[in-house]
Amino acid sequence: MQAETRTIPGTDVQLPVLGFGGAPIGNLYREVPEQEAVDAVTAAWEGGVRYFDTAPHYGLGLSERRLGAALAGKDRDSYVLSTKIGRLLRPNPSPRGKDTEGFDVPDNVHRVRDYSRDGVLRSIEESLQRLGTDRIDIVYIHDPDDYWTEAVEGAAPALSALRDEGVIGAWGAGMNQSEMLHRFVTETDIDVIMLAGRYTLLEQGAARDLLPACVERGVGVVNVGVFNSGLLSKERPAANATYNYAPAPQELLDRANLLADICESHGTTLPAAALHYPYQHPAVTSVVLGMRTPAQVKQNLDLAAQSVPTELWADLRERGLIA
């Protein structure tokens, strides 16, 4: 399968429309055996996936190391690789045994927030070592929610310079909120954003101002969290489904079940519609899905291969369920 690509506006980066998200193979929530993690990346590669995203934050470097090992020997020009800056990994002066930020890994190192120019350069150098590669195509500023000033005065100009020198292909910011991403789009010369959970079949807050600004200013959008942390990932939402990594409120469970009913009436499923919906917006360049096992990879590739009837979108719009 040849991966379909879309160009990040104003850059030479041809971004595949479907990407592999590397947080789960960094032992997000639970341990993933080494071989299973490598097999998941291999299954994605064999299924035609050519965009891989990771971060130092994911498993305190474990995701980067595993991804690098799984991609070793592959033609470096044949895939796109992104990672993130903002969290340097440093020896932990007071380890307690396990990471406290959601990853099932030892906490012999800890995260030190650093959005300075020097922090950017150190972070990229260390990521290159963990990944075992000579270049990173896209670098995202990771979760700068409480570090706006440092990010725009330190990281943004440093990344722009690296891009202009050809060291990286593009730079962006990755966040779970749309408001600050809107500021990045309108106040910096950012190339791409990674938007988590704010433009999905369930909620489209980002469609009000962020996505139009991206179209207007020529900024690419990598959409992640399209299943809203589990609520849209099954044909029928489970009673204990999560939303934003917490138990889903009844109101959202009801809405997800209604969406599932409507999808079913159009001969498709809730997860298929959730995956395909973001592509309806002209700003969206790619969708990245977190994948943990070869079975999960196959499931996601099967969803991506399904065609969703255009009548579904018209129906959902008429009912006021999508923007």
Short mmCIF file of C-alpha atoms in Angstrom, two decimals, residues 24-266:
data_model
loop_
_atom_site.label_atom_id
_atom_site.label_comp_id
_atom_site.label_asym_id
_atom_site.label_seq_id
_atom_site.Cartn_x
_atom_site.Cartn_y
_atom_site.Cartn_z
CA PRO A 24 1.33 3.26 23.92
CA ILE A 25 4.64 1.52 23.13
CA GLY A 26 6.20 3.73 25.82
CA ASN A 27 4.14 1.64 28.30
CA LEU A 28 1.28 4.10 28.55
CA TYR A 29 -0.87 2.84 31.48
CA ARG A 30 0.58 -0.67 31.32
CA GLU A 31 3.66 -2.60 30.34
CA VAL A 32 4.02 -3.66 26.72
CA PRO A 33 6.56 -6.46 26.12
CA GLU A 34 9.53 -5.32 24.04
CA GLN A 35 8.83 -7.72 21.17
CA GLU A 36 5.15 -6.79 21.02
CA ALA A 37 6.06 -3.10 20.74
CA VAL A 38 8.51 -3.77 17.90
CA ASP A 39 5.97 -6.06 16.22
CA ALA A 40 3.36 -3.28 16.38
CA VAL A 41 5.68 -0.88 14.53
CA THR A 42 6.55 -3.63 12.03
CA ALA A 43 2.86 -4.38 11.44
CA ALA A 44 2.21 -0.69 10.81
CA TRP A 45 5.12 -0.55 8.36
CA GLU A 46 3.92 -3.66 6.53
CA GLY A 47 0.44 -2.10 6.39
CA GLY A 48 1.84 0.95 4.58
CA VAL A 49 2.15 3.41 7.49
CA ARG A 50 5.02 5.85 6.87
CA TYR A 51 4.54 8.47 9.57
CA PHE A 52 5.71 7.76 13.12
CA ASP A 53 5.32 10.14 16.08
CA THR A 54 6.92 9.90 19.50
CA ALA A 55 8.24 12.05 22.38
CA PRO A 56 10.75 11.88 25.25
CA HIS A 57 7.75 12.12 27.60
CA TYR A 58 6.39 8.76 26.40
CA GLY A 59 7.82 6.24 28.84
CA LEU A 60 10.78 8.44 29.80
CA GLY A 61 12.47 7.77 26.46
CA LEU A 62 11.25 4.19 26.06
CA SER A 63 8.97 5.00 23.11
CA GLU A 64 11.79 6.72 21.22
CA ARG A 65 14.19 3.84 21.84
CA ARG A 66 11.66 1.20 20.77
CA LEU A 67 10.61 3.13 17.68
CA GLY A 68 14.23 3.64 16.69
CA ALA A 69 14.98 -0.07 17.10
CA ALA A 70 11.93 -1.08 15.05
CA LEU A 71 12.77 1.33 12.21
CA ALA A 72 16.50 0.52 12.15
CA GLY A 73 17.59 -0.46 8.66
CA LYS A 74 14.60 1.17 6.95
CA ASP A 75 15.35 3.70 4.20
CA ARG A 76 15.34 7.00 6.11
CA ASP A 77 13.94 8.88 3.11
CA SER A 78 10.90 6.59 2.95
CA TYR A 79 9.17 7.70 6.17
CA VAL A 80 8.39 10.80 8.24
CA LEU A 81 9.48 10.96 11.88
CA SER A 82 8.35 13.46 14.51
CA THR A 83 9.22 13.94 18.16
CA LYS A 84 8.85 16.70 20.71
CA ILE A 85 10.75 19.12 22.93
CA GLY A 86 9.94 20.65 26.29
CA ARG A 87 10.81 17.80 28.63
CA LEU A 88 14.46 16.93 29.10
CA LEU A 89 15.19 13.58 30.75
CA ARG A 90 17.62 13.86 33.65
CA PRO A 91 18.77 11.53 36.47
CA ASN A 92 16.10 11.41 39.18
CA PRO A 93 17.53 12.55 42.52
CA SER A 94 14.71 10.85 44.47
CA PRO A 95 13.29 7.87 42.57
CA ARG A 96 10.30 6.03 44.04
CA GLY A 97 10.33 3.06 41.69
CA LYS A 98 7.67 3.92 39.08
CA ASP A 99 6.89 6.90 36.88
CA THR A 100 4.03 9.02 38.22
CA GLU A 101 2.85 10.47 34.87
CA GLY A 102 0.95 7.53 33.42
CA PHE A 103 3.71 5.29 32.09
CA ASP A 104 4.59 1.89 33.53
CA VAL A 105 8.36 2.43 33.60
CA PRO A 106 11.05 2.84 36.31
CA ASP A 107 11.61 6.46 37.35
CA ASN A 108 15.40 6.40 37.35
CA VAL A 109 15.16 9.54 35.21
CA HIS A 110 12.63 12.36 35.48
CA ARG A 111 11.31 15.13 33.25
CA VAL A 112 12.73 18.63 33.51
CA ARG A 113 10.64 21.24 31.68
CA ASP A 114 12.81 23.37 29.39
CA TYR A 115 11.52 25.44 26.46
CA SER A 116 14.69 27.51 26.02
CA ARG A 117 16.84 27.59 22.87
CA ASP A 118 19.51 25.49 24.61
CA GLY A 119 16.82 23.11 25.88
CA VAL A 120 15.55 22.64 22.31
CA LEU A 121 19.03 21.84 20.98
CA ARG A 122 19.80 19.43 23.83
CA SER A 123 16.44 17.71 23.54
CA ILE A 124 16.79 17.15 19.79
CA GLU A 125 20.35 15.84 20.18
CA GLU A 126 19.26 13.38 22.87
CA SER A 127 16.20 12.27 20.86
CA LEU A 128 18.42 11.59 17.84
CA GLN A 129 20.56 9.32 20.03
CA ARG A 130 17.59 7.42 21.45
CA LEU A 131 16.01 7.06 18.00
CA GLY A 132 19.31 6.05 16.39
CA THR A 133 18.74 8.35 13.42
CA ASP A 134 20.44 11.34 11.84
CA ARG A 135 17.42 13.62 11.48
CA ILE A 136 13.92 14.41 12.70
CA ASP A 137 11.43 15.69 10.15
CA ILE A 138 8.99 17.49 12.48
CA VAL A 139 9.66 18.79 15.99
CA TYR A 140 6.68 19.77 18.17
CA ILE A 141 6.75 21.98 21.27
CA HIS A 142 5.08 19.61 23.73
CA ASP A 143 2.38 20.79 26.18
CA PRO A 144 3.63 24.37 26.73
CA ASP A 145 0.35 25.25 28.57
CA ASP A 146 2.13 26.91 31.51
CA TYR A 147 5.18 28.01 29.53
CA TRP A 148 3.86 30.33 26.80
CA THR A 149 6.53 33.03 27.24
CA GLU A 150 9.43 30.56 27.33
CA ALA A 151 8.04 28.70 24.32
CA VAL A 152 7.56 31.74 22.07
CA GLU A 153 10.75 33.50 23.14
CA GLY A 154 13.00 30.43 23.30
CA ALA A 155 11.72 27.35 21.50
CA ALA A 156 9.85 28.96 18.58
CA PRO A 157 12.75 31.07 17.22
CA ALA A 158 15.20 28.20 17.76
CA LEU A 159 12.97 25.80 15.80
CA SER A 160 12.38 28.37 13.04
CA ALA A 161 16.14 28.74 12.67
CA LEU A 162 16.63 24.95 12.51
CA ARG A 163 13.91 24.72 9.86
CA ASP A 164 15.35 27.60 7.83
CA GLU A 165 18.79 25.95 7.97
CA GLY A 166 17.28 22.66 6.74
CA VAL A 167 18.14 20.77 9.94
CA ILE A 168 14.46 19.92 10.45
CA GLY A 169 11.67 19.93 7.89
CA ALA A 170 8.99 21.68 9.95
CA TRP A 171 8.08 22.61 13.51
CA GLY A 172 4.87 22.75 15.45
CA ALA A 173 3.17 22.62 18.83
CA GLY A 174 1.21 19.73 20.32
CA MET A 175 -1.48 20.34 22.94
CA ASN A 176 -4.79 19.13 24.38
CA GLN A 177 -6.30 22.63 24.14
CA SER A 178 -7.13 24.79 21.15
CA GLU A 179 -6.84 28.29 22.65
CA MET A 180 -3.05 28.43 22.96
CA LEU A 181 -2.62 26.61 19.65
CA HIS A 182 -4.64 29.45 18.11
CA ARG A 183 -2.09 31.89 19.54
CA PHE A 184 0.78 29.87 18.06
CA VAL A 185 -0.95 29.92 14.65
CA THR A 186 -1.66 33.66 14.71
CA GLU A 187 1.42 34.97 16.54
CA THR A 188 4.34 32.78 15.31
CA ASP A 189 5.57 31.33 12.02
CA ILE A 190 4.60 27.79 13.03
CA ASP A 191 4.20 25.15 10.27
CA VAL A 192 1.92 22.55 11.83
CA ILE A 193 -0.04 21.85 15.01
CA MET A 194 -0.84 18.57 16.73
CA LEU A 195 -4.38 18.95 18.06
CA ALA A 196 -5.44 16.38 20.67
CA GLY A 197 -9.13 15.60 21.16
CA ARG A 198 -10.58 19.00 20.25
CA TYR A 199 -11.78 18.20 16.73
CA THR A 200 -13.61 14.91 16.80
CA LEU A 201 -16.96 13.41 15.93
CA LEU A 202 -17.96 14.16 19.53
CA GLU A 203 -16.73 17.75 19.86
CA GLN A 204 -15.63 20.39 17.38
CA GLY A 205 -14.64 23.40 19.46
CA ALA A 206 -11.53 23.88 17.31
CA ALA A 207 -13.72 24.42 14.22
CA ARG A 208 -14.83 27.81 15.54
CA ASP A 209 -11.54 29.67 15.30
CA LEU A 210 -8.46 27.44 15.32
CA LEU A 211 -9.04 25.44 12.13
CA PRO A 212 -10.14 28.49 10.08
CA ALA A 213 -6.99 30.29 11.26
CA CYS A 214 -4.90 27.31 10.11
CA VAL A 215 -6.49 27.45 6.65
CA GLU A 216 -6.02 31.22 6.45
CA ARG A 217 -2.37 31.14 7.58
CA GLY A 218 -1.32 27.96 5.82
CA VAL A 219 -0.67 25.83 8.91
CA GLY A 220 -1.02 22.04 8.78
CA VAL A 221 -3.08 20.14 11.35
CA VAL A 222 -2.18 16.69 12.68
CA ASN A 223 -5.29 15.51 14.47
CA VAL A 224 -4.89 13.09 17.39
CA GLY A 225 -7.18 11.73 20.09
CA VAL A 226 -9.94 11.18 17.51
CA PHE A 227 -11.57 8.51 19.71
CA ASN A 228 -11.69 10.94 22.68
CA SER A 229 -9.59 8.58 24.82
CA GLY A 230 -11.82 5.57 24.23
CA LEU A 231 -15.40 6.82 24.06
CA LEU A 232 -15.60 6.51 20.25
CA SER A 233 -13.30 3.50 19.84
CA LYS A 234 -15.99 0.78 19.97
CA GLU A 235 -19.08 0.23 17.83
CA ARG A 236 -21.06 0.63 21.05
CA PRO A 237 -19.62 2.78 23.87
CA ALA A 238 -19.05 0.71 26.99
CA ALA A 239 -20.86 1.87 30.14
CA ASN A 240 -17.45 2.50 31.73
CA ALA A 241 -15.94 4.23 28.66
CA THR A 242 -13.47 7.04 29.26
CA TYR A 243 -13.45 10.59 27.95
CA ASN A 244 -10.41 12.85 28.39
CA TYR A 245 -8.82 9.98 30.35
CA ALA A 246 -11.59 9.98 32.99
CA PRO A 247 -14.97 8.17 33.24
CA ALA A 248 -17.28 9.61 30.58
CA PRO A 249 -20.25 11.62 31.92
CA GLN A 250 -23.69 10.21 31.11
CA GLU A 251 -24.50 13.10 28.77
CA LEU A 252 -21.53 12.21 26.55
CA LEU A 253 -22.30 8.48 26.74
CA ASP A 254 -25.81 9.26 25.49
CA ARG A 255 -24.44 11.43 22.68
CA ALA A 256 -21.96 8.71 21.65
CA ASN A 257 -24.76 6.11 21.58
CA LEU A 258 -26.87 8.41 19.41
CA LEU A 259 -23.91 8.84 17.04
CA ALA A 260 -23.51 5.06 16.98
CA ASP A 261 -27.20 4.64 16.05
CA ILE A 262 -26.89 7.10 13.18
CA CYS A 263 -23.65 5.52 11.91
CA GLU A 264 -25.35 2.12 11.96
CA SER A 265 -28.29 3.47 9.97
CA HIS A 266 -25.82 4.53 7.26
#
